[in-house]
């Protein structure tokens, strides 16, 4: 993998899990700078200081769809030029359709998909993006499969997938846009799902024959998709599902 020295990537959802791990990998192992975005200011501010490089933290709640463009305005004001974006912000509510919680479902759509559409708008209208920047959205394998009690989450990720396709089409020749569809990844979200499920370990063994994925493995795929090594790839989905779809 080529070095990312001198390059800057925005990570949305950087305060924990996949986003945090990706930020750590990009800075510590590949020499990049990062702009960390999430709600928890103290965590992203500390991480921006802890990771090597010239990093920056922006507090934002993606439930607020109206002001996402301000993130790009702030980058312009700070003279931060982005070589890529990782959209890893997300929530994963668990309930059956018979118990559908409309408000929670709307929030899930907003954070997991509609905010990404606003990120696309920001990118396509901003002067803070370097030509040939690469955008990676973290979707989910459940966007193309049916599981239990994940209708809101799965629908939001299916929506995200289509935004990835349209974003890639509208940005063609200028920026690349791809999605990763992970299976179960060992993160705070995974631990939360564990708490809300019965017979969790056995279900995981059955559903993910190759095991629960360490976040580091997702970070390496993110880095590949951000790098010039993937310069002919856009509008694509990459499964890392630990054998889930072979069930
Ligand atoms: N873990 C898995 O098994 C798995 C599998 C497939 C796909 N994914 C996807 O991977 C992505 C990352 O998940 P993860 O496992 O790393 O989860 P995580 O550890 O819970 O991290 C989620 C991140 O999203 C941010 N976030 C949540 N709501 C937000 C909001 N309203 N505004 C701004 N940021 C918000 C959180 O930051 P703050 O709380 O600080 O705002 C946090 O940084 C998600 O899109 C998830 O759906 C995860």
PDB file of C-alpha atoms and ligand atoms in Angstrom:
ATOM      1  CA  UNK A   1       0.000   0.000   0.000  1.00  0.00           C
ATOM      2  CA  UNK A   2       1.393   3.396  -0.972  1.00  0.00           C
ATOM      3  CA  UNK A   3       2.004   5.974   1.766  1.00  0.00           C
ATOM      4  CA  UNK A   4      -0.642   8.613   2.440  1.00  0.00           C
ATOM      5  CA  UNK A   5       1.923  11.164   3.580  1.00  0.00           C
ATOM      6  CA  UNK A   6       0.593  14.690   2.920  1.00  0.00           C
ATOM      7  CA  UNK A   7      -2.938  13.427   2.277  1.00  0.00           C
ATOM      8  CA  UNK A   8      -5.966  14.314   4.394  1.00  0.00           C
ATOM      9  CA  UNK A   9      -9.107  12.217   4.877  1.00  0.00           C
ATOM     10  CA  UNK A  10     -12.333  13.083   6.627  1.00  0.00           C
ATOM     11  CA  UNK A  11     -13.745  10.293   8.797  1.00  0.00           C
ATOM     12  CA  UNK A  12     -17.422  10.680   9.720  1.00  0.00           C
ATOM     13  CA  UNK A  13     -18.269   8.524  12.726  1.00  0.00           C
ATOM     14  CA  UNK A  14     -14.693   8.738  14.001  1.00  0.00           C
ATOM     15  CA  UNK A  15     -15.315   8.510  17.738  1.00  0.00           C
ATOM     16  CA  UNK A  16     -15.612   4.724  17.884  1.00  0.00           C
ATOM     17  CA  UNK A  17     -15.576   1.408  16.066  1.00  0.00           C
ATOM     18  CA  UNK A  18     -14.716   1.192  12.384  1.00  0.00           C
ATOM     19  CA  UNK A  19     -14.309   4.961  11.921  1.00  0.00           C
ATOM     20  CA  UNK A  20     -11.990   5.321  14.872  1.00  0.00           C
ATOM     21  CA  UNK A  21      -9.939   2.300  13.819  1.00  0.00           C
ATOM     22  CA  UNK A  22      -9.673   3.609  10.246  1.00  0.00           C
ATOM     23  CA  UNK A  23      -8.512   7.014  11.515  1.00  0.00           C
ATOM     24  CA  UNK A  24      -5.864   5.330  13.647  1.00  0.00           C
ATOM     25  CA  UNK A  25      -4.670   3.114  10.767  1.00  0.00           C
ATOM     26  CA  UNK A  26      -4.566   5.978   8.242  1.00  0.00           C
ATOM     27  CA  UNK A  27      -2.553   8.224  10.578  1.00  0.00           C
ATOM     28  CA  UNK A  28      -0.291   5.805  12.447  1.00  0.00           C
ATOM     29  CA  UNK A  29       0.416   3.253   9.720  1.00  0.00           C
ATOM     30  CA  UNK A  30       0.037   5.256   6.509  1.00  0.00           C
ATOM     31  CA  UNK A  31       1.059   8.790   7.510  1.00  0.00           C
ATOM     32  CA  UNK A  32      -2.210  10.566   6.623  1.00  0.00           C
ATOM     33  CA  UNK A  33      -3.864  13.498   8.382  1.00  0.00           C
ATOM     34  CA  UNK A  34      -7.508  13.156   9.396  1.00  0.00           C
ATOM     35  CA  UNK A  35     -10.526  15.355  10.008  1.00  0.00           C
ATOM     36  CA  UNK A  36     -12.600  13.563  12.640  1.00  0.00           C
ATOM     37  CA  UNK A  37     -16.375  14.092  12.705  1.00  0.00           C
ATOM     38  CA  UNK A  38     -18.850  12.779  15.318  1.00  0.00           C
ATOM     39  CA  UNK A  39     -21.075  14.061  18.130  1.00  0.00           C
ATOM     40  CA  UNK A  40     -18.759  13.299  21.069  1.00  0.00           C
ATOM     41  CA  UNK A  41     -16.471  16.328  21.025  1.00  0.00           C
ATOM     42  CA  UNK A  42     -14.126  15.268  23.821  1.00  0.00           C
ATOM     43  CA  UNK A  43     -13.346  11.916  22.182  1.00  0.00           C
ATOM     44  CA  UNK A  44     -12.618  13.264  18.694  1.00  0.00           C
ATOM     45  CA  UNK A  45     -10.650  16.218  20.075  1.00  0.00           C
ATOM     46  CA  UNK A  46      -8.472  13.849  22.125  1.00  0.00           C
ATOM     47  CA  UNK A  47      -8.021  11.488  19.160  1.00  0.00           C
ATOM     48  CA  UNK A  48      -7.058  14.376  16.868  1.00  0.00           C
ATOM     49  CA  UNK A  49      -4.294  15.249  19.356  1.00  0.00           C
ATOM     50  CA  UNK A  50      -3.266  11.645  20.048  1.00  0.00           C
ATOM     51  CA  UNK A  51      -2.913  10.445  16.466  1.00  0.00           C
ATOM     52  CA  UNK A  52       0.226  11.595  14.644  1.00  0.00           C
ATOM     53  CA  UNK A  53      -0.157  14.302  11.991  1.00  0.00           C
ATOM     54  CA  UNK A  54      -2.012  17.529  11.472  1.00  0.00           C
ATOM     55  CA  UNK A  55      -5.497  16.454  12.515  1.00  0.00           C
ATOM     56  CA  UNK A  56      -8.715  18.364  13.105  1.00  0.00           C
ATOM     57  CA  UNK A  57     -12.003  17.623  14.895  1.00  0.00           C
ATOM     58  CA  UNK A  58     -15.481  18.823  13.922  1.00  0.00           C
ATOM     59  CA  UNK A  59     -18.462  18.087  16.188  1.00  0.00           C
ATOM     60  CA  UNK A  60     -21.578  17.298  14.186  1.00  0.00           C
ATOM     61  CA  UNK A  61     -24.867  15.456  14.712  1.00  0.00           C
ATOM     62  CA  UNK A  62     -25.984  13.874  11.421  1.00  0.00           C
ATOM     63  CA  UNK A  63     -29.605  13.981  12.569  1.00  0.00           C
ATOM     64  CA  UNK A  64     -29.322  17.627  11.517  1.00  0.00           C
ATOM     65  CA  UNK A  65     -29.539  17.333   7.745  1.00  0.00           C
ATOM     66  CA  UNK A  66     -29.842  21.069   7.183  1.00  0.00           C
ATOM     67  CA  UNK A  67     -26.311  22.165   8.027  1.00  0.00           C
ATOM     68  CA  UNK A  68     -24.055  19.387   6.758  1.00  0.00           C
ATOM     69  CA  UNK A  69     -22.654  21.836   4.198  1.00  0.00           C
ATOM     70  CA  UNK A  70     -21.188  23.769   7.174  1.00  0.00           C
ATOM     71  CA  UNK A  71     -18.657  20.934   7.627  1.00  0.00           C
ATOM     72  CA  UNK A  72     -17.266  21.706   4.174  1.00  0.00           C
ATOM     73  CA  UNK A  73     -17.402  25.454   4.798  1.00  0.00           C
ATOM     74  CA  UNK A  74     -15.332  24.887   7.946  1.00  0.00           C
ATOM     75  CA  UNK A  75     -12.779  22.881   5.938  1.00  0.00           C
ATOM     76  CA  UNK A  76     -12.589  25.703   3.382  1.00  0.00           C
ATOM     77  CA  UNK A  77     -12.115  28.291   6.138  1.00  0.00           C
ATOM     78  CA  UNK A  78      -9.398  26.154   7.762  1.00  0.00           C
ATOM     79  CA  UNK A  79      -7.780  25.582   4.323  1.00  0.00           C
ATOM     80  CA  UNK A  80      -8.151  21.847   4.716  1.00  0.00           C
ATOM     81  CA  UNK A  81      -8.179  20.059   1.349  1.00  0.00           C
ATOM     82  CA  UNK A  82      -9.560  16.532   1.388  1.00  0.00           C
ATOM     83  CA  UNK A  83      -8.230  13.520  -0.521  1.00  0.00           C
ATOM     84  CA  UNK A  84     -11.125  11.396   0.584  1.00  0.00           C
ATOM     85  CA  UNK A  85     -13.984  10.786   2.986  1.00  0.00           C
ATOM     86  CA  UNK A  86     -14.999   7.711   4.967  1.00  0.00           C
ATOM     87  CA  UNK A  87     -18.677   7.765   5.964  1.00  0.00           C
ATOM     88  CA  UNK A  88     -18.876   5.403   8.936  1.00  0.00           C
ATOM     89  CA  UNK A  89     -21.507   7.160  11.079  1.00  0.00           C
ATOM     90  CA  UNK A  90     -24.408   4.864  11.794  1.00  0.00           C
ATOM     91  CA  UNK A  91     -26.907   3.417  14.229  1.00  0.00           C
ATOM     92  CA  UNK A  92     -28.429  -0.088  14.228  1.00  0.00           C
ATOM     93  CA  UNK A  93     -31.797  -0.306  15.990  1.00  0.00           C
ATOM     94  CA  UNK A  94     -33.301  -3.752  16.506  1.00  0.00           C
ATOM     95  CA  UNK A  95     -37.053  -4.276  16.290  1.00  0.00           C
ATOM     96  CA  UNK A  96     -39.488  -6.336  14.254  1.00  0.00           C
ATOM     97  CA  UNK A  97     -41.751  -4.608  11.747  1.00  0.00           C
ATOM     98  CA  UNK A  98     -44.736  -5.453  13.951  1.00  0.00           C
ATOM     99  CA  UNK A  99     -43.163  -3.121  16.538  1.00  0.00           C
ATOM    100  CA  UNK A 100     -41.982  -0.533  13.994  1.00  0.00           C
ATOM    101  CA  UNK A 101     -40.943   2.683  15.726  1.00  0.00           C
ATOM    102  CA  UNK A 102     -41.487   5.369  13.094  1.00  0.00           C
ATOM    103  CA  UNK A 103     -39.431   8.023  14.830  1.00  0.00           C
ATOM    104  CA  UNK A 104     -36.467   5.703  15.391  1.00  0.00           C
ATOM    105  CA  UNK A 105     -36.762   4.459  11.800  1.00  0.00           C
ATOM    106  CA  UNK A 106     -36.682   8.044  10.503  1.00  0.00           C
ATOM    107  CA  UNK A 107     -33.589   8.762  12.629  1.00  0.00           C
ATOM    108  CA  UNK A 108     -31.937   5.646  11.209  1.00  0.00           C
ATOM    109  CA  UNK A 109     -32.674   6.766   7.647  1.00  0.00           C
ATOM    110  CA  UNK A 110     -31.295  10.214   8.436  1.00  0.00           C
ATOM    111  CA  UNK A 111     -28.013   9.124  10.018  1.00  0.00           C
ATOM    112  CA  UNK A 112     -27.307   6.046   7.883  1.00  0.00           C
ATOM    113  CA  UNK A 113     -28.386   7.346   4.471  1.00  0.00           C
ATOM    114  CA  UNK A 114     -29.845  10.849   4.129  1.00  0.00           C
ATOM    115  CA  UNK A 115     -26.856  12.495   5.797  1.00  0.00           C
ATOM    116  CA  UNK A 116     -24.640  10.732   3.257  1.00  0.00           C
ATOM    117  CA  UNK A 117     -26.725  12.308   0.465  1.00  0.00           C
ATOM    118  CA  UNK A 118     -26.000  15.697   2.055  1.00  0.00           C
ATOM    119  CA  UNK A 119     -22.310  14.785   2.272  1.00  0.00           C
ATOM    120  CA  UNK A 120     -22.487  14.062  -1.474  1.00  0.00           C
ATOM    121  CA  UNK A 121     -24.057  17.476  -2.047  1.00  0.00           C
ATOM    122  CA  UNK A 122     -21.317  19.065   0.070  1.00  0.00           C
ATOM    123  CA  UNK A 123     -18.577  17.302  -1.890  1.00  0.00           C
ATOM    124  CA  UNK A 124     -20.081  18.137  -5.286  1.00  0.00           C
ATOM    125  CA  UNK A 125     -20.416  21.833  -4.378  1.00  0.00           C
ATOM    126  CA  UNK A 126     -17.278  22.341  -2.312  1.00  0.00           C
ATOM    127  CA  UNK A 127     -13.864  23.723  -3.189  1.00  0.00           C
ATOM    128  CA  UNK A 128     -12.152  21.759  -0.400  1.00  0.00           C
ATOM    129  CA  UNK A 129     -11.935  18.463  -2.329  1.00  0.00           C
ATOM    130  CA  UNK A 130      -8.809  17.465  -4.216  1.00  0.00           C
ATOM    131  CA  UNK A 131      -9.396  16.124  -7.733  1.00  0.00           C
ATOM    132  CA  UNK A 132      -9.530  12.309  -7.748  1.00  0.00           C
ATOM    133  CA  UNK A 133     -10.600  12.185  -4.106  1.00  0.00           C
ATOM    134  CA  UNK A 134     -12.131   8.883  -3.035  1.00  0.00           C
ATOM    135  CA  UNK A 135     -15.248   8.448  -0.912  1.00  0.00           C
ATOM    136  CA  UNK A 136     -15.976   5.219   0.981  1.00  0.00           C
ATOM    137  CA  UNK A 137     -19.337   4.551   2.649  1.00  0.00           C
ATOM    138  CA  UNK A 138     -19.682   1.837   5.267  1.00  0.00           C
ATOM    139  CA  UNK A 139     -22.896   0.030   4.374  1.00  0.00           C
ATOM    140  CA  UNK A 140     -23.729  -3.482   5.610  1.00  0.00           C
ATOM    141  CA  UNK A 141     -24.233  -6.972   4.262  1.00  0.00           C
ATOM    142  CA  UNK A 142     -27.810  -6.779   5.559  1.00  0.00           C
ATOM    143  CA  UNK A 143     -28.519  -4.201   2.836  1.00  0.00           C
ATOM    144  CA  UNK A 144     -28.716  -7.158   0.440  1.00  0.00           C
ATOM    145  CA  UNK A 145     -29.984  -9.902   2.765  1.00  0.00           C
ATOM    146  CA  UNK A 146     -32.878 -10.525   5.137  1.00  0.00           C
ATOM    147  CA  UNK A 147     -32.098 -11.088   8.825  1.00  0.00           C
ATOM    148  CA  UNK A 148     -34.208 -10.632  11.965  1.00  0.00           C
ATOM    149  CA  UNK A 149     -35.443  -7.371  13.532  1.00  0.00           C
ATOM    150  CA  UNK A 150     -33.280  -5.249  11.224  1.00  0.00           C
ATOM    151  CA  UNK A 151     -35.818  -3.833   8.758  1.00  0.00           C
ATOM    152  CA  UNK A 152     -35.094  -0.174   9.557  1.00  0.00           C
ATOM    153  CA  UNK A 153     -31.339  -0.711   9.531  1.00  0.00           C
ATOM    154  CA  UNK A 154     -31.363  -2.861   6.379  1.00  0.00           C
ATOM    155  CA  UNK A 155     -33.627  -0.428   4.524  1.00  0.00           C
ATOM    156  CA  UNK A 156     -31.398   2.500   5.510  1.00  0.00           C
ATOM    157  CA  UNK A 157     -28.317   0.689   4.228  1.00  0.00           C
ATOM    158  CA  UNK A 158     -30.076  -0.285   0.978  1.00  0.00           C
ATOM    159  CA  UNK A 159     -30.855   3.419   0.568  1.00  0.00           C
ATOM    160  CA  UNK A 160     -27.214   4.243   1.287  1.00  0.00           C
ATOM    161  CA  UNK A 161     -26.147   1.779  -1.436  1.00  0.00           C
ATOM    162  CA  UNK A 162     -28.209   3.600  -4.044  1.00  0.00           C
ATOM    163  CA  UNK A 163     -26.848   6.977  -2.939  1.00  0.00           C
ATOM    164  CA  UNK A 164     -23.360   5.515  -3.428  1.00  0.00           C
ATOM    165  CA  UNK A 165     -24.264   4.542  -7.012  1.00  0.00           C
ATOM    166  CA  UNK A 166     -25.795   7.918  -7.866  1.00  0.00           C
ATOM    167  CA  UNK A 167     -22.980   9.822  -6.183  1.00  0.00           C
ATOM    168  CA  UNK A 168     -20.443   7.768  -8.170  1.00  0.00           C
ATOM    169  CA  UNK A 169     -22.313   8.547 -11.397  1.00  0.00           C
ATOM    170  CA  UNK A 170     -22.580  12.283 -10.736  1.00  0.00           C
ATOM    171  CA  UNK A 171     -18.938  12.487  -9.653  1.00  0.00           C
ATOM    172  CA  UNK A 172     -17.591  10.290 -12.466  1.00  0.00           C
ATOM    173  CA  UNK A 173     -14.167  11.424 -13.691  1.00  0.00           C
ATOM    174  CA  UNK A 174     -13.717  13.725 -10.700  1.00  0.00           C
ATOM    175  CA  UNK A 175     -14.177  11.631  -7.583  1.00  0.00           C
ATOM    176  CA  UNK A 176     -14.623   7.909  -6.917  1.00  0.00           C
ATOM    177  CA  UNK A 177     -17.336   6.567  -4.604  1.00  0.00           C
ATOM    178  CA  UNK A 178     -17.588   2.995  -3.278  1.00  0.00           C
ATOM    179  CA  UNK A 179     -19.208   1.089  -0.434  1.00  0.00           C
ATOM    180  CA  UNK A 180     -18.042  -1.656   1.904  1.00  0.00           C
ATOM    181  CA  UNK A 181     -20.687  -4.163   3.039  1.00  0.00           C
ATOM    182  CA  UNK A 182     -19.311  -5.755   6.227  1.00  0.00           C
ATOM    183  CA  UNK A 183     -20.717  -8.650   8.187  1.00  0.00           C
ATOM    184  CA  UNK A 184     -20.353  -8.537  11.976  1.00  0.00           C
ATOM    185  CA  UNK A 185     -17.405  -6.357  13.044  1.00  0.00           C
ATOM    186  CA  UNK A 186     -16.035  -6.298  16.608  1.00  0.00           C
ATOM    187  CA  UNK A 187     -16.989  -2.738  17.674  1.00  0.00           C
ATOM    188  CA  UNK A 188     -19.112  -0.887  20.222  1.00  0.00           C
ATOM    189  CA  UNK A 189     -22.147  -1.336  17.912  1.00  0.00           C
ATOM    190  CA  UNK A 190     -21.553  -5.091  17.876  1.00  0.00           C
ATOM    191  CA  UNK A 191     -21.331  -5.145  21.687  1.00  0.00           C
ATOM    192  CA  UNK A 192     -24.622  -3.242  21.862  1.00  0.00           C
ATOM    193  CA  UNK A 193     -26.323  -5.793  19.563  1.00  0.00           C
ATOM    194  CA  UNK A 194     -24.934  -8.585  21.755  1.00  0.00           C
ATOM    195  CA  UNK A 195     -26.693  -7.060  24.784  1.00  0.00           C
ATOM    196  CA  UNK A 196     -30.042  -6.953  22.963  1.00  0.00           C
ATOM    197  CA  UNK A 197     -29.980 -10.538  21.609  1.00  0.00           C
ATOM    198  CA  UNK A 198     -30.478 -14.004  23.000  1.00  0.00           C
ATOM    199  CA  UNK A 199     -28.261 -16.948  22.037  1.00  0.00           C
ATOM    200  CA  UNK A 200     -25.939 -14.366  20.454  1.00  0.00           C
ATOM    201  CA  UNK A 201     -22.717 -16.409  20.305  1.00  0.00           C
ATOM    202  CA  UNK A 202     -24.349 -19.391  18.582  1.00  0.00           C
ATOM    203  CA  UNK A 203     -26.146 -17.140  16.091  1.00  0.00           C
ATOM    204  CA  UNK A 204     -22.869 -15.423  15.274  1.00  0.00           C
ATOM    205  CA  UNK A 205     -21.078 -18.753  14.747  1.00  0.00           C
ATOM    206  CA  UNK A 206     -23.859 -19.923  12.425  1.00  0.00           C
ATOM    207  CA  UNK A 207     -24.184 -16.661  10.482  1.00  0.00           C
ATOM    208  CA  UNK A 208     -20.485 -15.778  10.182  1.00  0.00           C
ATOM    209  CA  UNK A 209     -18.573 -19.024   9.537  1.00  0.00           C
ATOM    210  CA  UNK A 210     -15.214 -17.232   9.297  1.00  0.00           C
ATOM    211  CA  UNK A 211     -15.792 -15.413  12.584  1.00  0.00           C
ATOM    212  CA  UNK A 212     -16.460 -11.868  13.732  1.00  0.00           C
ATOM    213  CA  UNK A 213     -14.332  -9.422  11.732  1.00  0.00           C
ATOM    214  CA  UNK A 214     -11.690  -7.329  13.551  1.00  0.00           C
ATOM    215  CA  UNK A 215     -12.100  -3.618  12.679  1.00  0.00           C
ATOM    216  CA  UNK A 216      -8.479  -3.582  11.433  1.00  0.00           C
ATOM    217  CA  UNK A 217      -9.474  -5.744   8.451  1.00  0.00           C
ATOM    218  CA  UNK A 218     -12.112  -3.200   7.403  1.00  0.00           C
ATOM    219  CA  UNK A 219      -9.552  -0.393   7.796  1.00  0.00           C
ATOM    220  CA  UNK A 220      -7.218  -2.094   5.326  1.00  0.00           C
ATOM    221  CA  UNK A 221      -9.986  -2.332   2.729  1.00  0.00           C
ATOM    222  CA  UNK A 222     -10.897   1.312   3.392  1.00  0.00           C
ATOM    223  CA  UNK A 223      -7.271   2.297   2.828  1.00  0.00           C
ATOM    224  CA  UNK A 224      -7.163   0.356  -0.458  1.00  0.00           C
ATOM    225  CA  UNK A 225     -10.325   2.098  -1.701  1.00  0.00           C
ATOM    226  CA  UNK A 226      -8.927   5.497  -0.694  1.00  0.00           C
ATOM    227  CA  UNK A 227      -5.634   4.814  -2.460  1.00  0.00           C
ATOM    228  CA  UNK A 228      -4.573   5.184  -6.085  1.00  0.00           C
ATOM    229  CA  UNK A 229      -4.284   1.384  -6.222  1.00  0.00           C
ATOM    230  CA  UNK A 230      -8.081   1.346  -6.659  1.00  0.00           C
ATOM    231  CA  UNK A 231      -8.170   4.182  -9.218  1.00  0.00           C
ATOM    232  CA  UNK A 232     -10.280   2.192 -11.701  1.00  0.00           C
ATOM    233  CA  UNK A 233     -12.929   1.262  -9.139  1.00  0.00           C
ATOM    234  CA  UNK A 234     -16.026   3.404  -8.634  1.00  0.00           C
ATOM    235  CA  UNK A 235     -19.704   2.754  -7.932  1.00  0.00           C
ATOM    236  CA  UNK A 236     -18.793  -0.673  -6.509  1.00  0.00           C
ATOM    237  CA  UNK A 237     -19.784  -2.634  -3.420  1.00  0.00           C
ATOM    238  CA  UNK A 238     -17.222  -4.710  -1.533  1.00  0.00           C
ATOM    239  CA  UNK A 239     -18.490  -7.501   0.711  1.00  0.00           C
ATOM    240  CA  UNK A 240     -16.407  -8.495   3.714  1.00  0.00           C
ATOM    241  CA  UNK A 241     -19.052 -10.696   5.271  1.00  0.00           C
ATOM    242  CA  UNK A 242     -17.166 -13.614   6.819  1.00  0.00           C
ATOM    243  CA  UNK A 243     -19.126 -16.085   4.684  1.00  0.00           C
ATOM    244  CA  UNK A 244     -22.554 -14.732   5.693  1.00  0.00           C
ATOM    245  CA  UNK A 245     -24.074 -14.854   2.198  1.00  0.00           C
ATOM    246  CA  UNK A 246     -22.968 -18.479   1.708  1.00  0.00           C
ATOM    247  CA  UNK A 247     -25.397 -19.602   4.425  1.00  0.00           C
TER     248      UNK A 247
HETATM  249  N1  LIG B   1     -20.117  -3.356  13.778  1.00  0.00           N
HETATM  250  C1  LIG B   1     -20.718  -4.086  12.858  1.00  0.00           C
HETATM  251  O1  LIG B   1     -20.947  -5.302  13.045  1.00  0.00           O
HETATM  252  C2  LIG B   1     -21.107  -3.465  11.543  1.00  0.00           C
HETATM  253  C3  LIG B   1     -21.450  -4.325  10.492  1.00  0.00           C
HETATM  254  C4  LIG B   1     -21.812  -3.783   9.276  1.00  0.00           C
HETATM  255  C5  LIG B   1     -21.838  -2.408   9.099  1.00  0.00           C
HETATM  256  N2  LIG B   1     -21.511  -1.595  10.144  1.00  0.00           N
HETATM  257  C6  LIG B   1     -21.588  -0.144   9.907  1.00  0.00           C
HETATM  258  O2  LIG B   1     -20.335   0.431  10.148  1.00  0.00           O
HETATM  259  C7  LIG B   1     -20.506   1.788  10.574  1.00  0.00           C
HETATM  260  C8  LIG B   1     -19.715   1.993  11.847  1.00  0.00           C
HETATM  261  O3  LIG B   1     -20.264   1.125  12.841  1.00  0.00           O
HETATM  262  P1  LIG B   1     -19.445   0.706  14.142  1.00  0.00           P
HETATM  263  O4  LIG B   1     -19.645  -0.736  14.322  1.00  0.00           O
HETATM  264  O5  LIG B   1     -18.088   1.302  14.071  1.00  0.00           O
HETATM  265  O6  LIG B   1     -20.357   1.444  15.224  1.00  0.00           O
HETATM  266  P2  LIG B   1     -19.982   2.342  16.489  1.00  0.00           P
HETATM  267  O7  LIG B   1     -18.767   1.835  17.159  1.00  0.00           O
HETATM  268  O8  LIG B   1     -21.244   2.433  17.258  1.00  0.00           O
HETATM  269  O9  LIG B   1     -19.642   3.762  15.837  1.00  0.00           O
HETATM  270  C9  LIG B   1     -20.645   4.524  15.242  1.00  0.00           C
HETATM  271  C10 LIG B   1     -20.102   5.907  14.943  1.00  0.00           C
HETATM  272  O10 LIG B   1     -21.166   6.671  14.364  1.00  0.00           O
HETATM  273  C11 LIG B   1     -21.241   7.907  15.040  1.00  0.00           C
HETATM  274  N3  LIG B   1     -22.609   8.400  15.057  1.00  0.00           N
HETATM  275  C12 LIG B   1     -23.731   7.731  15.454  1.00  0.00           C
HETATM  276  N4  LIG B   1     -24.784   8.562  15.395  1.00  0.00           N
HETATM  277  C13 LIG B   1     -24.323   9.761  14.954  1.00  0.00           C
HETATM  278  C14 LIG B   1     -24.931  11.016  14.714  1.00  0.00           C
HETATM  279  N5  LIG B   1     -26.238  11.235  14.935  1.00  0.00           N
HETATM  280  N6  LIG B   1     -24.155  12.034  14.265  1.00  0.00           N
HETATM  281  C15 LIG B   1     -22.829  11.859  14.087  1.00  0.00           C
HETATM  282  N7  LIG B   1     -22.195  10.687  14.280  1.00  0.00           N
HETATM  283  C16 LIG B   1     -22.943   9.659  14.730  1.00  0.00           C
HETATM  284  C17 LIG B   1     -20.749   7.630  16.451  1.00  0.00           C
HETATM  285  O11 LIG B   1     -20.209   8.813  17.024  1.00  0.00           O
HETATM  286  P3  LIG B   1     -20.901   9.687  18.187  1.00  0.00           P
HETATM  287  O12 LIG B   1     -21.695   8.768  19.052  1.00  0.00           O
HETATM  288  O13 LIG B   1     -19.750  10.331  18.884  1.00  0.00           O
HETATM  289  O14 LIG B   1     -21.732  10.685  17.460  1.00  0.00           O
HETATM  290  C18 LIG B   1     -19.623   6.646  16.178  1.00  0.00           C
HETATM  291  O15 LIG B   1     -18.437   7.326  15.902  1.00  0.00           O
HETATM  292  C19 LIG B   1     -22.008   1.993  10.776  1.00  0.00           C
HETATM  293  O16 LIG B   1     -22.549   2.650   9.661  1.00  0.00           O
HETATM  294  C20 LIG B   1     -22.538   0.576  10.844  1.00  0.00           C
HETATM  295  O17 LIG B   1     -23.859   0.489  10.406  1.00  0.00           O
HETATM  296  C21 LIG B   1     -21.138  -2.087  11.348  1.00  0.00           C
END
